[in-house]
Amino acid sequence: MTRHLLLVPSLECPAGCKYCFGPHERSDIMNRSTIEAIIKWQKSLGKVDILDIIFHGGEPLIAGIDFYHMALPLLKNSLLPVNVRFGIQSNLWLLTEELCELFLKYNVSIGTSLDGPEHINDRQRGNGYFMRTMEGIKLARRYGISFGCICTFTSQSIYNYTEIFNFFMNEGINFTIHPAVPSLKYKLSDYWTISPKEYGELFVNLLKCYLSSLDKIRISTLDSMIRSISFQHGGICTFSDCLGNYLAVGPKGDIYPCQRFVGVKEYRMGNVNYYQSTSKLSSSLVWQIFEARQQHIKEECGDCFHFDYCRGGCPYNALAENGGVFKESMRDTFCQTYKRLFSVITDMALEELFSNENMDAVIKSVDPDSGLLRRGRLISIIRDGVKPI
């Protein structure tokens, strides 16, 4: 069993991206006592085999080298025998050689954000963002640190998808797809959002680009969606019953349903300094609202062909679209987008499965590991994925 924990050591961010209207508010830095309280709290939640800890933000590198010298070994050693895996999501402006050495020691994977080539990225994130983040990427590469990018598509960039895809492919940078959605924090960001119809077109177009370039780049969002259909289980938090499995902790120890809610006081569920157990968290109003939403989704979406690996999509998207409340329909605003892509993937996978090329390979030799999955671009993604849960 794997649990996901997102730690936000600082709410500050120096980037000031146009579509989130930063920089974020001044913020305290998470301290040692809060890390110790997080450890006690995690132990109270019950046993897991793997704990994925992602340092998020704001900008997590604002916490500084001393914070990571303290936090990484303390978390790693105090939570044994749990296998603790670390990651960080950062703009990389503050990445240093000392941090790279420390991240290598503790196998910290790096995620960053780029929205494509410089003129597209900086139009959305501000002048100079691209060059500063690319310098961080070069430094991470020099140290051999694993990294990937989140690419946010906005109303200003969605029709540049070919140029954006080619940029990542030519740079050898794997990425995930993120749509600009309404925000619970920054209402002016609505200018940048894209519609479900636009998002659906983007997904299908990127899928076509991707399937012709599998030897050059990976788009993990598409990989996960493709494999989830085969496994009948969602591969990322968007498509799962996420409550309790993707908790986030803010700088002062406040607990939230996930990182996207950190700093929004209406969604605070408790505080690690009070050793919140699962039973205590589940008694909070926020937990009960989200739990009721999960139950409602089973009724609202239960007869959908894709329900087992979609689960109604992301609750944050549903809330942000409706001004912070769940309305009669509690589905993700991109429900029709997901349906379209899942259907396209299913049809393409079936076409590959029953193709002459694949059937010939099945008939010619027995392969217990691959079964009927022998030849085809979508088939290769399914076959090479993790085993179903």
Tab-separated table of C-alpha atoms in Angstrom:
chain	number	residue	atom	x	y	z
A	1	MET	CA	0.000	0.000	0.000
A	2	THR	CA	1.222	3.494	-0.877
A	3	ARG	CA	0.269	6.740	0.853
A	4	HIS	CA	0.982	10.148	-0.650
A	5	LEU	CA	1.907	13.106	1.545
A	6	LEU	CA	2.498	16.610	0.227
A	7	LEU	CA	4.464	18.945	2.476
A	8	VAL	CA	4.338	22.699	1.858
A	9	PRO	CA	7.296	24.206	3.760
A	10	SER	CA	6.482	27.717	2.515
A	11	LEU	CA	3.520	29.373	0.825
A	12	GLU	CA	5.747	31.993	-0.784
A	13	CYS	CA	6.641	31.911	-4.473
A	14	PRO	CA	8.941	34.425	-6.160
A	15	ALA	CA	7.727	33.605	-9.664
A	16	GLY	CA	4.469	35.554	-9.700
A	17	CYS	CA	3.011	33.567	-12.600
A	18	LYS	CA	0.382	35.599	-14.397
A	19	TYR	CA	-2.344	32.962	-14.198
A	20	CYS	CA	-2.008	32.421	-10.437
A	21	PHE	CA	-1.428	36.112	-9.720
A	22	GLY	CA	1.488	35.538	-7.348
A	23	PRO	CA	3.773	36.135	-5.647
A	24	HIS	CA	1.986	34.304	-2.869
A	25	GLU	CA	1.635	35.722	0.617
A	26	ARG	CA	4.541	35.989	3.011
A	27	SER	CA	4.883	32.743	4.886
A	28	ASP	CA	6.567	31.112	7.833
A	29	ILE	CA	8.948	28.255	7.066
A	30	MET	CA	8.066	24.792	8.328
A	31	ASN	CA	10.281	24.013	11.334
A	32	ARG	CA	11.710	20.910	12.994
A	33	SER	CA	8.938	20.614	15.564
A	34	THR	CA	6.366	20.492	12.774
A	35	ILE	CA	8.356	17.792	10.957
A	36	GLU	CA	8.499	15.781	14.206
A	37	ALA	CA	4.748	16.225	14.637
A	38	ILE	CA	4.215	15.056	11.035
A	39	ILE	CA	6.189	11.892	11.813
A	40	LYS	CA	4.060	11.115	14.877
A	41	TRP	CA	0.904	11.848	12.915
A	42	GLN	CA	1.920	9.578	10.019
A	43	LYS	CA	2.608	6.735	12.429
A	44	SER	CA	-0.857	7.189	13.916
A	45	LEU	CA	-2.504	6.756	10.502
A	46	GLY	CA	-1.593	3.088	10.257
A	47	LYS	CA	0.930	0.973	8.406
A	48	VAL	CA	1.845	1.494	4.755
A	49	ASP	CA	4.567	-0.082	2.638
A	50	ILE	CA	5.518	3.075	0.758
A	51	LEU	CA	5.162	6.734	1.711
A	52	ASP	CA	5.659	9.188	-1.139
A	53	ILE	CA	6.573	12.607	0.290
A	54	ILE	CA	6.475	15.526	-2.155
A	55	PHE	CA	7.721	18.963	-1.097
A	56	HIS	CA	5.424	21.424	-2.806
A	57	GLY	CA	4.506	25.082	-2.581
A	58	GLY	CA	4.395	27.993	-3.020
A	59	GLU	CA	8.053	27.494	-3.729
A	60	PRO	CA	9.548	24.764	-1.503
A	61	LEU	CA	13.182	25.740	-2.088
A	62	ILE	CA	12.534	28.990	-0.224
A	63	ALA	CA	12.822	26.838	2.904
A	64	GLY	CA	16.581	26.665	2.257
A	65	ILE	CA	19.346	24.110	2.449
A	66	ASP	CA	19.290	23.885	6.265
A	67	PHE	CA	15.643	22.816	6.189
A	68	TYR	CA	16.366	19.930	3.815
A	69	HIS	CA	19.496	18.881	5.720
A	70	MET	CA	17.180	18.548	8.728
A	71	ALA	CA	13.973	17.227	7.130
A	72	LEU	CA	15.208	14.554	4.723
A	73	PRO	CA	17.166	12.349	7.175
A	74	LEU	CA	14.650	12.945	9.975
A	75	LEU	CA	11.730	11.773	7.837
A	76	LYS	CA	13.670	8.922	6.234
A	77	ASN	CA	15.049	7.441	9.440
A	78	SER	CA	12.151	8.101	11.814
A	79	LEU	CA	9.553	6.432	9.613
A	80	LEU	CA	11.437	3.150	9.138
A	81	PRO	CA	10.622	0.417	8.181
A	82	VAL	CA	8.333	2.311	5.780
A	83	ASN	CA	9.984	2.917	2.413
A	84	VAL	CA	9.977	6.733	2.190
A	85	ARG	CA	10.389	8.163	-1.306
A	86	PHE	CA	11.012	11.869	-1.835
A	87	GLY	CA	10.155	14.323	-4.578
A	88	ILE	CA	10.019	18.081	-4.922
A	89	GLN	CA	7.967	20.360	-7.189
A	90	SER	CA	9.906	23.587	-7.737
A	91	ASN	CA	10.589	26.296	-10.297
A	92	LEU	CA	14.299	25.470	-9.614
A	93	TRP	CA	15.365	29.116	-9.390
A	94	LEU	CA	16.989	28.445	-6.008
A	95	LEU	CA	18.505	25.062	-6.884
A	96	THR	CA	22.209	24.869	-5.956
A	97	GLU	CA	24.991	22.331	-6.271
A	98	GLU	CA	24.767	21.652	-2.523
A	99	LEU	CA	21.051	20.913	-2.835
A	100	CYS	CA	21.725	18.648	-5.834
A	101	GLU	CA	24.235	16.643	-3.800
A	102	LEU	CA	21.753	16.322	-0.955
A	103	PHE	CA	18.912	15.359	-3.314
A	104	LEU	CA	21.117	12.701	-4.888
A	105	LYS	CA	21.914	11.277	-1.468
A	106	TYR	CA	18.228	10.884	-0.622
A	107	ASN	CA	17.034	10.042	-4.159
A	108	VAL	CA	14.832	13.128	-4.386
A	109	SER	CA	13.175	13.311	-7.804
A	110	ILE	CA	12.503	16.770	-9.199
A	111	GLY	CA	9.410	18.149	-10.843
A	112	THR	CA	9.232	21.621	-12.312
A	113	SER	CA	6.884	23.711	-14.442
A	114	LEU	CA	7.421	24.871	-18.003
A	115	ASP	CA	4.693	25.701	-20.477
A	116	GLY	CA	6.723	25.244	-23.646
A	117	PRO	CA	9.330	27.362	-25.460
A	118	GLU	CA	10.415	30.700	-24.031
A	119	HIS	CA	7.974	33.011	-25.829
A	120	ILE	CA	4.963	30.866	-24.834
A	121	ASN	CA	6.138	30.120	-21.294
A	122	ASP	CA	7.043	33.717	-20.415
A	123	ARG	CA	3.816	35.073	-21.881
A	124	GLN	CA	2.056	33.057	-19.162
A	125	ARG	CA	4.594	33.049	-16.345
A	126	GLY	CA	6.450	36.341	-16.751
A	127	ASN	CA	9.627	37.534	-18.441
A	128	GLY	CA	12.748	35.644	-17.440
A	129	TYR	CA	10.956	32.626	-15.971
A	130	PHE	CA	11.992	30.304	-18.796
A	131	MET	CA	15.727	31.033	-18.610
A	132	ARG	CA	15.876	30.724	-14.813
A	133	THR	CA	14.040	27.401	-14.804
A	134	MET	CA	16.108	26.051	-17.693
A	135	GLU	CA	19.268	26.874	-15.717
A	136	GLY	CA	17.889	24.741	-12.890
A	137	ILE	CA	17.124	21.927	-15.321
A	138	LYS	CA	20.673	22.053	-16.678
A	139	LEU	CA	22.042	21.849	-13.130
A	140	ALA	CA	19.809	18.869	-12.267
A	141	ARG	CA	20.879	17.131	-15.473
A	142	ARG	CA	24.537	17.713	-14.690
A	143	TYR	CA	24.046	15.816	-11.428
A	144	GLY	CA	21.977	13.080	-13.050
A	145	ILE	CA	18.860	13.843	-10.993
A	146	SER	CA	15.589	12.464	-12.333
A	147	PHE	CA	13.181	15.227	-13.324
A	148	GLY	CA	10.049	15.993	-15.324
A	149	CYS	CA	7.818	18.968	-16.094
A	150	ILE	CA	4.225	19.983	-15.599
A	151	CYS	CA	2.994	21.857	-18.663
A	152	THR	CA	-0.005	24.094	-18.050
A	153	PHE	CA	-2.146	24.765	-21.105
A	154	THR	CA	-4.126	27.999	-20.962
A	155	SER	CA	-6.540	29.825	-23.237
A	156	GLN	CA	-3.451	31.578	-24.643
A	157	SER	CA	-1.391	28.471	-25.411
A	158	ILE	CA	-3.775	25.615	-26.139
A	159	TYR	CA	-3.606	26.064	-29.913
A	160	ASN	CA	0.197	26.023	-29.813
A	161	TYR	CA	0.164	22.375	-28.744
A	162	THR	CA	2.316	21.190	-31.684
A	163	GLU	CA	5.033	23.734	-30.957
A	164	ILE	CA	4.885	22.932	-27.243
A	165	PHE	CA	5.056	19.183	-27.842
A	166	ASN	CA	8.011	19.588	-30.206
A	167	PHE	CA	9.823	21.749	-27.664
A	168	PHE	CA	9.649	19.069	-24.975
A	169	MET	CA	10.529	16.320	-27.435
A	170	ASN	CA	13.549	18.196	-28.803
A	171	GLU	CA	14.745	19.051	-25.296
A	172	GLY	CA	14.299	15.449	-24.152
A	173	ILE	CA	12.003	16.518	-21.303
A	174	ASN	CA	9.107	14.288	-20.254
A	175	PHE	CA	5.996	16.131	-19.123
A	176	THR	CA	2.492	15.933	-17.716
A	177	ILE	CA	-0.566	17.775	-19.001
A	178	HIS	CA	-2.263	20.319	-16.751
A	179	PRO	CA	-5.200	22.522	-17.800
A	180	ALA	CA	-5.637	26.030	-16.443
A	181	VAL	CA	-8.760	25.746	-14.288
A	182	PRO	CA	-10.607	28.227	-12.075
A	183	SER	CA	-8.861	28.865	-8.757
A	184	LEU	CA	-10.223	28.978	-5.220
A	185	LYS	CA	-7.505	31.508	-4.364
A	186	TYR	CA	-7.079	33.762	-7.405
A	187	LYS	CA	-10.350	34.659	-9.075
A	188	LEU	CA	-8.697	36.736	-11.810
A	189	SER	CA	-7.067	33.556	-13.095
A	190	ASP	CA	-10.371	32.638	-14.774
A	191	TYR	CA	-9.133	34.616	-17.806
A	192	TRP	CA	-6.627	31.835	-18.500
A	193	THR	CA	-8.920	28.826	-18.120
A	194	ILE	CA	-9.845	26.489	-20.949
A	195	SER	CA	-13.204	24.883	-21.655
A	196	PRO	CA	-13.916	21.145	-21.482
A	197	LYS	CA	-14.344	21.088	-25.271
A	198	GLU	CA	-10.959	22.753	-25.809
A	199	TYR	CA	-9.345	20.390	-23.323
A	200	GLY	CA	-10.808	17.396	-25.134
A	201	GLU	CA	-9.406	18.587	-28.459
A	202	LEU	CA	-6.028	19.161	-26.811
A	203	PHE	CA	-5.959	15.660	-25.324
A	204	VAL	CA	-6.796	13.937	-28.593
A	205	ASN	CA	-4.300	16.029	-30.568
A	206	LEU	CA	-1.509	15.405	-28.057
A	207	LEU	CA	-2.309	11.695	-28.056
A	208	LYS	CA	-1.759	11.595	-31.827
A	209	CYS	CA	1.544	13.458	-31.494
A	210	TYR	CA	2.601	11.202	-28.654
A	211	LEU	CA	1.887	7.872	-30.304
A	212	SER	CA	4.133	8.835	-33.210
A	213	SER	CA	7.046	9.676	-30.886
A	214	LEU	CA	7.089	7.068	-28.107
A	215	ASP	CA	10.796	6.463	-28.591
A	216	LYS	CA	11.603	10.122	-27.890
A	217	ILE	CA	9.373	11.336	-25.050
A	218	ARG	CA	6.963	10.258	-22.333
A	219	ILE	CA	3.741	12.032	-21.348
A	220	SER	CA	2.918	10.422	-18.020
A	221	THR	CA	-0.659	11.772	-17.966
A	222	LEU	CA	-1.448	9.830	-21.135
A	223	ASP	CA	0.497	6.765	-19.993
A	224	SER	CA	-1.552	6.627	-16.785
A	225	MET	CA	-4.881	7.100	-18.541
A	226	ILE	CA	-4.073	4.414	-21.128
A	227	ARG	CA	-2.988	1.885	-18.500
A	228	SER	CA	-5.905	2.647	-16.204
A	229	ILE	CA	-8.362	1.403	-18.822
A	230	SER	CA	-6.548	-1.921	-19.029
A	231	PHE	CA	-6.231	-2.239	-15.261
A	232	GLN	CA	-9.734	-0.856	-14.533
A	233	HIS	CA	-8.207	1.341	-11.859
A	234	GLY	CA	-7.259	5.036	-11.936
A	235	GLY	CA	-3.513	5.629	-12.106
A	236	ILE	CA	-3.325	9.212	-10.780
A	237	CYS	CA	-5.056	11.168	-8.035
A	238	THR	CA	-7.493	12.807	-10.483
A	239	PHE	CA	-9.059	9.420	-11.150
A	240	SER	CA	-9.202	7.863	-7.694
A	241	ASP	CA	-11.041	8.072	-4.399
A	242	CYS	CA	-8.314	10.397	-3.173
A	243	LEU	CA	-9.640	11.292	0.276
A	244	GLY	CA	-7.054	10.318	2.879
A	245	ASN	CA	-4.515	9.095	0.342
A	246	TYR	CA	-3.170	12.463	-0.850
A	247	LEU	CA	-3.144	14.595	2.296
A	248	ALA	CA	-1.156	17.818	2.465
A	249	VAL	CA	0.408	19.715	5.372
A	250	GLY	CA	1.071	23.459	5.370
A	251	PRO	CA	3.987	25.356	6.975
A	252	LYS	CA	2.388	25.466	10.437
A	253	GLY	CA	1.120	21.889	10.405
A	254	ASP	CA	-2.408	22.460	9.119
A	255	ILE	CA	-3.835	19.437	7.267
A	256	TYR	CA	-5.724	19.736	3.961
A	257	PRO	CA	-7.335	17.226	1.546
A	258	CYS	CA	-4.525	17.856	-0.982
A	259	GLN	CA	-1.907	20.435	-1.950
A	260	ARG	CA	-4.310	22.484	-4.065
A	261	PHE	CA	-6.254	23.482	-0.943
A	262	VAL	CA	-3.288	24.484	1.229
A	263	GLY	CA	-3.751	28.004	2.578
A	264	VAL	CA	-7.511	28.046	1.965
A	265	LYS	CA	-8.744	28.047	5.560
A	266	GLU	CA	-12.207	26.729	4.691
A	267	TYR	CA	-10.604	23.384	3.775
A	268	ARG	CA	-8.423	22.945	6.845
A	269	MET	CA	-9.078	19.516	8.383
A	270	GLY	CA	-6.910	19.657	11.485
A	271	ASN	CA	-3.300	20.113	12.575
A	272	VAL	CA	-0.479	17.590	13.000
A	273	ASN	CA	0.466	19.104	16.341
A	274	TYR	CA	-2.680	17.554	17.775
A	275	TYR	CA	-1.732	14.085	16.449
A	276	GLN	CA	-4.747	13.832	14.227
A	277	SER	CA	-5.559	10.182	13.660
A	278	THR	CA	-7.686	9.010	10.754
A	279	SER	CA	-10.684	8.799	13.081
A	280	LYS	CA	-10.186	12.397	14.224
A	281	LEU	CA	-9.687	13.649	10.679
A	282	SER	CA	-12.782	11.827	9.494
A	283	SER	CA	-14.854	13.680	12.092
A	284	SER	CA	-13.929	17.058	10.578
A	285	LEU	CA	-16.566	18.847	8.508
A	286	VAL	CA	-14.273	19.030	5.465
A	287	TRP	CA	-13.630	15.267	5.508
A	288	GLN	CA	-17.357	14.573	5.802
A	289	ILE	CA	-18.139	16.870	2.870
A	290	PHE	CA	-15.545	15.148	0.674
A	291	GLU	CA	-16.655	11.705	1.814
A	292	ALA	CA	-20.260	12.570	0.982
A	293	ARG	CA	-19.079	13.702	-2.436
A	294	GLN	CA	-17.405	10.328	-3.055
A	295	GLN	CA	-20.610	8.519	-2.121
A	296	HIS	CA	-22.689	10.843	-4.310
A	297	ILE	CA	-20.349	10.256	-7.266
A	298	LYS	CA	-20.963	6.497	-7.003
A	299	GLU	CA	-24.654	7.196	-7.538
A	300	GLU	CA	-24.249	9.968	-10.095
A	301	CYS	CA	-21.620	8.218	-12.230
A	302	GLY	CA	-22.046	4.550	-11.277
A	303	ASP	CA	-23.606	3.557	-14.607
A	304	CYS	CA	-20.828	5.234	-16.639
A	305	PHE	CA	-18.689	2.801	-18.649
A	306	HIS	CA	-15.530	4.530	-17.399
A	307	PHE	CA	-16.458	4.875	-13.726
A	308	ASP	CA	-14.013	2.318	-12.286
A	309	TYR	CA	-10.978	4.251	-13.546
A	310	CYS	CA	-12.385	7.787	-13.460
A	311	ARG	CA	-14.346	8.049	-10.175
A	312	GLY	CA	-15.884	11.364	-11.169
A	313	GLY	CA	-12.578	13.168	-11.629
A	314	CYS	CA	-11.036	15.773	-9.335
A	315	PRO	CA	-13.093	17.304	-6.481
A	316	TYR	CA	-11.008	20.500	-6.608
A	317	ASN	CA	-12.019	21.115	-10.217
A	318	ALA	CA	-15.668	20.613	-9.307
A	319	LEU	CA	-15.396	23.032	-6.388
A	320	ALA	CA	-13.418	25.714	-8.228
A	321	GLU	CA	-15.847	25.706	-11.131
A	322	ASN	CA	-18.752	26.312	-8.733
A	323	GLY	CA	-17.287	28.985	-6.482
A	324	GLY	CA	-16.146	26.643	-3.709
A	325	VAL	CA	-19.280	24.557	-3.235
A	326	PHE	CA	-20.446	21.181	-4.524
A	327	LYS	CA	-23.636	21.642	-6.500
A	328	GLU	CA	-26.161	19.051	-7.653
A	329	SER	CA	-23.599	17.558	-10.017
A	330	MET	CA	-20.349	16.904	-8.169
A	331	ARG	CA	-18.398	15.635	-11.160
A	332	ASP	CA	-15.183	17.211	-12.357
A	333	THR	CA	-15.952	19.999	-14.821
A	334	PHE	CA	-13.872	18.073	-17.379
A	335	CYS	CA	-16.097	14.978	-17.189
A	336	GLN	CA	-16.945	15.070	-20.906
A	337	THR	CA	-13.260	15.581	-21.721
A	338	TYR	CA	-12.279	12.436	-19.829
A	339	LYS	CA	-15.115	10.436	-21.379
A	340	ARG	CA	-14.020	11.438	-24.836
A	341	LEU	CA	-10.379	10.540	-24.315
A	342	PHE	CA	-11.123	7.256	-22.530
A	343	SER	CA	-13.413	6.296	-25.411
A	344	VAL	CA	-10.840	7.256	-28.043
A	345	ILE	CA	-8.155	5.246	-26.229
A	346	THR	CA	-10.461	2.218	-25.874
A	347	ASP	CA	-11.354	2.227	-29.560
A	348	MET	CA	-7.714	2.596	-30.620
A	349	ALA	CA	-6.565	-0.146	-28.237
A	350	LEU	CA	-9.204	-2.574	-29.531
A	351	GLU	CA	-8.223	-1.781	-33.107
A	352	GLU	CA	-4.579	-2.576	-32.267
A	353	LEU	CA	-5.520	-5.710	-30.331
A	354	PHE	CA	-7.393	-7.231	-33.287
A	355	SER	CA	-5.011	-5.997	-35.952
A	356	ASN	CA	-3.376	-8.552	-38.237
A	357	GLU	CA	0.033	-7.546	-36.894
A	358	ASN	CA	-0.892	-8.261	-33.281
A	359	MET	CA	-2.874	-11.440	-34.034
A	360	ASP	CA	0.000	-12.813	-36.126
A	361	ALA	CA	2.397	-12.242	-33.227
A	362	VAL	CA	0.026	-14.003	-30.809
A	363	ILE	CA	-0.375	-17.005	-33.106
A	364	LYS	CA	3.330	-17.386	-33.898
A	365	SER	CA	4.564	-17.723	-30.318
A	366	VAL	CA	3.262	-18.169	-26.798
A	367	ASP	CA	4.307	-15.406	-24.399
A	368	PRO	CA	2.707	-15.751	-20.933
A	369	ASP	CA	4.004	-12.325	-19.857
A	370	SER	CA	2.518	-10.369	-22.777
A	371	GLY	CA	-0.547	-12.515	-23.451
A	372	LEU	CA	-2.525	-10.871	-26.252
A	373	LEU	CA	-0.589	-7.596	-25.923
A	374	ARG	CA	2.130	-7.952	-28.548
A	375	ARG	CA	2.110	-5.309	-31.292
A	376	GLY	CA	0.854	-1.728	-31.300
A	377	ARG	CA	1.778	1.673	-29.914
A	378	LEU	CA	-0.988	1.804	-27.314
A	379	ILE	CA	-0.389	-1.858	-26.546
A	380	SER	CA	3.272	-1.120	-25.827
A	381	ILE	CA	2.274	1.460	-23.200
A	382	ILE	CA	-0.154	-0.947	-21.536
A	383	ARG	CA	2.299	-3.853	-21.673
A	384	ASP	CA	5.209	-1.882	-20.225
A	385	GLY	CA	3.185	-0.384	-17.386
A	386	VAL	CA	3.010	-1.446	-13.786
A	387	LYS	CA	0.986	-4.499	-12.881
A	388	PRO	CA	-2.667	-3.902	-11.990
A	389	ILE	CA	-3.545	-3.330	-8.349
